[in-house]
């Protein structure tokens, strides 16, 4: 087996972010160098606490968790309690994390880790791109030094906050524009592909049936996530959006992608946050866009990762 892919997961837990953490920590093909948190699904206080809670249940006592931006670059913060609840991780019984965040700021952690190992670290971003944009602005060489970036966000079709915009991009379009405009290889796992990764009840039952505290915890997260997606998004099964971004690093063959050029709309009255996507042929593009996923294989990988964490 090839050496594990070293990743930093920048996230806003968030139910699907929590599953992304479990996949990144549990699959042997990935080495989770650290977790950075950003305001998005909830305030950064809550997303950081939630990352610590997931790490506590998953037994990730040695994985650095570093708190990041508490608001978008320019705009007021928009959170998503309608989907993730007041805590940002509603569903399981409340728990007091024993894992605590490291001192410092997420964007400095991103810079330090990437610049210390040129070409080695992949950034996987599953929340608003504020931390990544701040890191790029502080250290422009980040884009040439990171191996690549994989993001959950955007859509070449419809959004989920407005017809044009997906939540992660909608919250901080200016940050997204900086990130998409930087000279690195970027793969966008947008709603077009993540909505194909909706978690069936039988998969949720497989996860709960693992029987470990983490499996039961993950099953409770999915049960809550299912309830809010049914109510708010009229979807029977909740999409594991963020797990798709990690899964692409674990095994790119789980996905179909197409080369594209993606720019982010930041000024449109009705289209702010839109990831305007032009598919291109040939190699002259830095962007790839997810268009399909082998759903059952993806969930097999997720279930195995959760089971592996014990
Ligand atoms: O639109 C879905 C994305 O927004 C996911 O990353 C979810 O966690 C929220 O952050
Ligand atoms: Ca997220």
XYZ file of C-alpha atoms and ligand atoms in Angstrom:
321
model
C 0.000 0.000 0.000
C 1.224 3.504 -0.805
C 2.179 5.804 2.056
C -0.896 7.355 3.689
C -1.977 10.696 2.297
C -1.280 13.411 4.869
C -4.243 15.768 5.234
C -5.417 18.709 7.303
C -9.188 18.787 7.633
C -10.574 22.340 7.868
C -14.164 21.975 8.957
C -17.261 23.325 10.714
C -18.757 20.348 12.618
C -21.570 19.862 11.674
C -22.896 16.340 11.316
C -21.314 15.537 7.984
C -18.046 17.149 9.060
C -18.067 14.751 12.022
C -18.350 11.794 9.643
C -15.507 13.271 7.579
C -13.341 13.348 10.726
C -14.162 9.697 11.411
C -13.309 8.680 7.847
C -10.047 10.625 7.884
C -9.043 9.179 11.244
C -10.172 5.621 10.623
C -9.031 4.851 7.089
C -5.379 3.712 6.915
C -4.898 5.419 3.536
C -5.062 8.828 5.252
C -2.913 10.352 7.971
C -4.941 13.061 9.718
C -2.234 15.624 10.518
C -4.679 17.997 12.179
C -8.158 19.456 12.331
C -8.803 23.176 11.967
C -12.173 24.703 12.697
C -14.082 27.590 11.189
C -17.390 29.343 11.781
C -20.070 28.031 9.474
C -22.668 25.519 10.531
C -22.359 27.095 13.949
C -20.166 29.671 15.707
C -16.490 28.784 15.823
C -16.797 28.260 19.572
C -19.349 25.534 18.884
C -17.665 24.025 15.823
C -14.426 23.793 17.801
C -16.161 22.220 20.778
C -17.886 19.806 18.399
C -14.597 18.832 16.775
C -13.248 18.125 20.259
C -16.347 16.097 21.087
C -15.942 13.913 17.981
C -12.235 13.499 18.717
C -13.097 12.495 22.291
C -15.535 9.783 21.249
C -13.209 8.615 18.456
C -10.206 8.498 20.793
C -8.185 11.033 18.811
C -6.287 12.447 21.775
C -3.127 13.165 19.790
C -4.635 14.870 16.734
C -4.158 18.652 16.931
C -7.367 20.670 16.806
C -6.808 24.365 16.155
C -9.521 26.984 16.192
C -9.908 29.406 13.299
C -11.951 32.298 11.993
C -15.049 33.353 13.876
C -16.588 35.150 10.894
C -16.299 35.427 7.118
C -13.765 37.806 5.572
C -16.279 40.579 4.935
C -19.820 39.425 5.546
C -21.778 38.712 8.734
C -21.752 35.052 9.764
C -24.669 32.913 8.640
C -25.069 29.657 10.624
C -27.275 26.586 10.005
C -29.111 25.582 13.199
C -32.029 24.439 11.057
C -29.847 21.592 9.801
C -27.326 20.986 12.585
C -29.223 22.189 15.658
C -28.434 24.732 18.351
C -25.205 22.972 19.325
C -24.184 22.296 15.749
C -24.025 18.587 16.576
C -27.497 17.843 17.933
C -28.670 14.261 18.263
C -26.385 12.376 20.639
C -26.692 13.015 24.392
C -24.598 16.054 25.418
C -21.011 15.185 26.294
C -18.099 17.079 27.788
C -15.069 16.710 25.505
C -11.808 15.605 27.127
C -9.881 16.581 23.975
C -9.032 20.296 24.016
C -7.918 22.574 21.179
C -4.265 23.545 20.778
C -3.319 27.234 21.157
C -2.851 29.371 18.062
C -4.891 30.139 14.966
C -5.950 27.670 12.307
C -4.481 29.662 9.444
C -1.050 29.629 11.093
C -1.352 25.876 11.657
C -2.224 25.378 7.994
C 0.788 27.451 6.910
C 3.224 25.801 9.322
C 2.229 22.248 8.407
C 2.118 22.779 4.652
C 5.329 24.819 4.420
C 7.218 22.298 6.560
C 6.557 19.477 4.072
C 6.499 20.807 0.497
C 4.277 18.792 -1.822
C 3.179 16.479 0.963
C 0.119 17.912 2.698
C -3.381 17.994 1.207
C -5.903 20.449 2.594
C -9.446 19.102 2.763
C -11.905 21.919 3.461
C -15.493 21.111 4.368
C -16.746 24.440 5.718
C -16.615 28.051 4.599
C -13.157 28.769 3.158
C -12.278 31.641 5.490
C -9.288 29.937 7.184
C -7.830 28.758 3.877
C -8.183 32.211 2.331
C -6.541 33.848 5.344
C -3.666 31.369 5.113
C -3.237 32.074 1.380
C -3.193 35.814 1.970
C -0.669 35.445 4.791
C 1.527 32.994 2.853
C 0.892 33.095 -0.922
C 3.388 30.256 -1.457
C 0.886 27.964 0.268
C -0.766 27.200 -3.067
C 2.455 26.016 -4.692
C 3.578 24.130 -1.589
C 0.473 22.143 -0.714
C 0.007 18.892 -2.622
C -3.574 19.881 -3.526
C -6.820 21.074 -2.001
C -10.112 19.196 -2.032
C -13.195 21.093 -0.964
C -16.763 20.196 -0.209
C -18.699 23.157 -1.499
C -20.326 24.761 -4.471
C -22.334 23.200 -7.266
C -22.430 23.419 -11.035
C -26.174 22.972 -10.711
C -28.515 24.310 -8.038
C -27.429 25.554 -4.647
C -28.968 24.702 -1.298
C -29.169 28.150 0.293
C -30.253 29.998 -2.825
C -30.896 28.544 -6.272
C -27.371 29.713 -7.124
C -25.313 29.095 -3.998
C -24.274 26.196 -1.770
C -23.874 26.964 1.968
C -20.063 26.829 2.364
C -19.534 29.198 -0.552
C -22.575 31.339 0.267
C -21.299 32.077 3.783
C -17.958 33.446 2.545
C -17.872 34.039 -1.215
C -14.863 36.370 -0.958
C -12.827 33.643 0.749
C -13.969 31.108 -1.825
C -12.946 33.441 -4.634
C -9.439 33.700 -3.169
C -9.186 29.916 -2.789
C -10.494 29.061 -6.268
C -8.262 31.747 -7.764
C -5.042 30.467 -6.204
C -2.584 28.443 -8.361
C -3.123 24.974 -6.888
C -4.857 21.829 -7.949
C -8.368 22.106 -6.579
C -11.087 19.473 -6.629
C -14.615 20.689 -5.933
C -16.969 18.099 -4.463
C -20.178 20.063 -4.897
C -23.808 19.277 -4.275
C -24.095 17.665 -7.706
C -22.055 14.724 -6.431
C -22.650 14.896 -2.681
C -26.413 14.634 -3.115
C -25.694 11.255 -4.755
C -24.126 10.211 -1.416
C -27.320 10.267 0.636
C -27.113 7.849 3.565
C -29.774 5.115 3.390
C -31.358 3.952 6.633
C -29.753 0.539 6.253
C -26.292 2.104 6.218
C -27.160 4.114 9.332
C -28.241 0.850 10.932
C -24.936 -0.811 9.921
C -23.059 2.040 11.594
C -25.096 1.840 14.792
C -24.711 -1.948 14.788
C -20.937 -1.549 15.039
C -21.915 -1.222 18.667
C -18.927 0.856 19.767
C -19.491 4.220 21.473
C -18.394 5.866 18.212
C -20.719 3.746 16.087
C -23.657 4.547 18.346
C -22.651 8.234 18.367
C -22.436 8.325 14.570
C -25.813 6.616 14.282
C -27.372 9.230 16.571
C -25.827 11.998 14.484
C -27.269 10.469 11.315
C -30.716 10.098 12.898
C -30.832 13.817 13.733
C -29.345 14.768 10.350
C -31.996 12.614 8.649
C -34.771 14.423 10.524
C -33.575 17.899 9.579
C -32.891 16.993 5.936
C -36.390 15.555 5.633
C -37.912 18.692 7.151
C -35.738 21.387 5.597
C -34.497 19.905 2.336
C -37.291 17.407 1.554
C -34.701 14.645 1.185
C -35.443 11.216 2.668
C -31.772 10.426 3.286
C -29.132 12.918 4.485
C -26.161 13.470 2.157
C -22.768 12.845 3.727
C -21.418 15.902 1.890
C -18.128 16.327 3.733
C -17.224 12.650 3.836
C -17.091 12.828 0.026
C -14.194 15.292 0.145
C -12.159 13.017 2.431
C -13.197 9.912 0.479
C -11.795 11.479 -2.695
C -8.368 11.558 -1.037
C -8.819 8.037 0.364
C -9.693 6.610 -3.067
C -10.199 8.917 -6.058
C -11.628 5.966 -7.985
C -14.780 6.230 -5.903
C -15.641 9.317 -7.938
C -16.059 10.507 -11.479
C -14.651 13.992 -12.095
C -14.317 16.391 -15.021
C -11.762 19.143 -15.608
C -13.228 22.599 -15.292
C -12.630 26.249 -14.657
C -14.583 27.503 -11.643
C -14.951 31.125 -10.584
C -16.959 32.414 -7.651
C -19.586 35.135 -7.956
C -19.180 37.687 -5.160
C -21.306 40.651 -6.278
C -24.507 39.235 -7.773
C -27.694 40.368 -6.068
C -29.259 36.956 -6.607
C -26.199 34.897 -7.471
C -23.661 35.721 -4.768
C -21.780 32.549 -3.816
C -22.397 30.821 -7.136
C -19.568 28.586 -8.345
C -19.716 29.401 -12.033
C -18.405 26.245 -13.680
C -17.102 25.859 -17.231
C -16.187 22.275 -18.095
C -13.099 22.095 -20.285
C -11.436 19.334 -22.242
C -7.742 18.637 -22.128
C -5.303 19.428 -19.391
C -5.379 23.211 -19.280
C -7.304 23.571 -16.044
C -6.311 23.467 -12.372
C -9.806 22.496 -11.266
C -11.633 19.173 -11.243
C -15.314 18.869 -10.366
C -16.991 15.795 -8.910
C -19.842 14.502 -11.077
C -20.498 10.956 -9.837
C -19.801 8.658 -6.917
C -19.912 4.890 -6.383
C -22.265 5.311 -3.455
C -22.268 1.816 -2.003
C -18.460 1.598 -2.121
C -18.222 5.009 -0.443
C -20.419 3.873 2.433
C -18.464 0.618 2.762
C -15.322 2.718 3.246
C -17.079 4.956 5.800
C -18.494 2.040 7.814
C -15.095 0.322 7.841
C -13.369 3.500 9.040
C -15.802 3.994 11.910
C -15.479 0.333 12.889
C -11.670 0.576 12.747
C -11.654 3.370 15.336
C -13.161 0.977 17.886
O -23.853 22.562 1.855
C -23.352 21.514 2.653
C -22.136 21.959 3.401
O -22.457 23.032 4.281
C -21.559 20.874 4.313
O -20.179 21.084 4.448
C -22.246 21.127 5.617
O -21.489 20.633 6.731
C -22.266 22.625 5.634
O -21.009 23.075 6.110
Ca -19.244 21.296 6.698
